[in-house]
XYZ file of C-alpha atoms in Angstrom:
72
model
C 127.005 -91.729 -46.332
C 128.943 -91.559 -43.054
C 131.167 -94.392 -44.226
C 129.537 -97.035 -42.046
C 128.494 -100.256 -43.695
C 125.572 -102.349 -42.479
C 126.640 -105.899 -41.617
C 124.052 -108.548 -42.385
C 123.561 -111.538 -40.117
C 124.189 -114.996 -41.605
C 120.423 -115.675 -41.602
C 119.710 -112.421 -43.452
C 122.384 -113.257 -46.021
C 120.787 -116.662 -46.652
C 117.271 -115.216 -46.894
C 118.453 -112.587 -49.394
C 120.293 -115.179 -51.491
C 123.688 -113.631 -50.774
C 125.017 -116.736 -49.009
C 124.200 -120.414 -49.573
C 122.344 -122.544 -47.044
C 124.593 -124.316 -44.581
C 124.433 -128.119 -44.552
C 122.133 -129.753 -42.026
C 123.610 -130.610 -38.641
C 123.038 -134.284 -37.849
C 121.084 -134.763 -34.622
C 121.393 -138.250 -33.196
C 119.984 -138.328 -29.693
C 116.753 -136.394 -29.110
C 114.685 -136.521 -25.937
C 111.122 -135.450 -26.683
C 109.388 -133.373 -24.019
C 105.958 -134.436 -25.278
C 105.689 -138.234 -25.254
C 102.490 -138.156 -27.303
C 104.209 -137.092 -30.557
C 103.765 -139.523 -33.442
C 106.573 -140.457 -35.860
C 105.661 -137.702 -38.326
C 105.704 -135.062 -35.589
C 109.016 -136.372 -34.267
C 110.368 -136.090 -37.815
C 109.290 -132.431 -37.898
C 111.122 -131.774 -34.629
C 114.255 -133.499 -35.968
C 114.001 -131.486 -39.216
C 113.829 -128.207 -37.260
C 116.737 -129.126 -35.003
C 118.939 -130.096 -37.952
C 118.374 -126.857 -39.898
C 121.135 -124.394 -38.985
C 119.393 -121.203 -40.109
C 115.636 -121.489 -40.086
C 112.971 -124.166 -40.434
C 109.360 -123.669 -41.409
C 106.915 -126.265 -40.152
C 103.428 -126.024 -41.574
C 100.488 -128.208 -40.767
C 96.800 -128.301 -40.005
C 95.461 -127.317 -36.566
C 96.256 -129.804 -33.829
C 99.556 -130.926 -35.325
C 103.183 -130.231 -34.413
C 103.087 -126.852 -36.188
C 101.215 -125.365 -33.236
C 104.256 -125.958 -31.010
C 106.560 -123.752 -33.050
C 106.415 -120.078 -33.812
C 110.119 -119.258 -34.092
C 112.846 -121.851 -33.890
C 116.578 -121.277 -33.334
């Protein structure tokens, strides 16, 4: 009650449903660090890079999901 107002980050606003998701950002040219990724794994990387706020990648052990813990 000191008159200060908590400012929420854009990500927090999206997660709380206060603000809408931003549109995806098109990513054209990607250089993959790991040359052994298959097309599905490359698609997961592209998906994560194109999401402006947060991306959740879930998969069984030994898949691309093990590369990501927090992205962006």
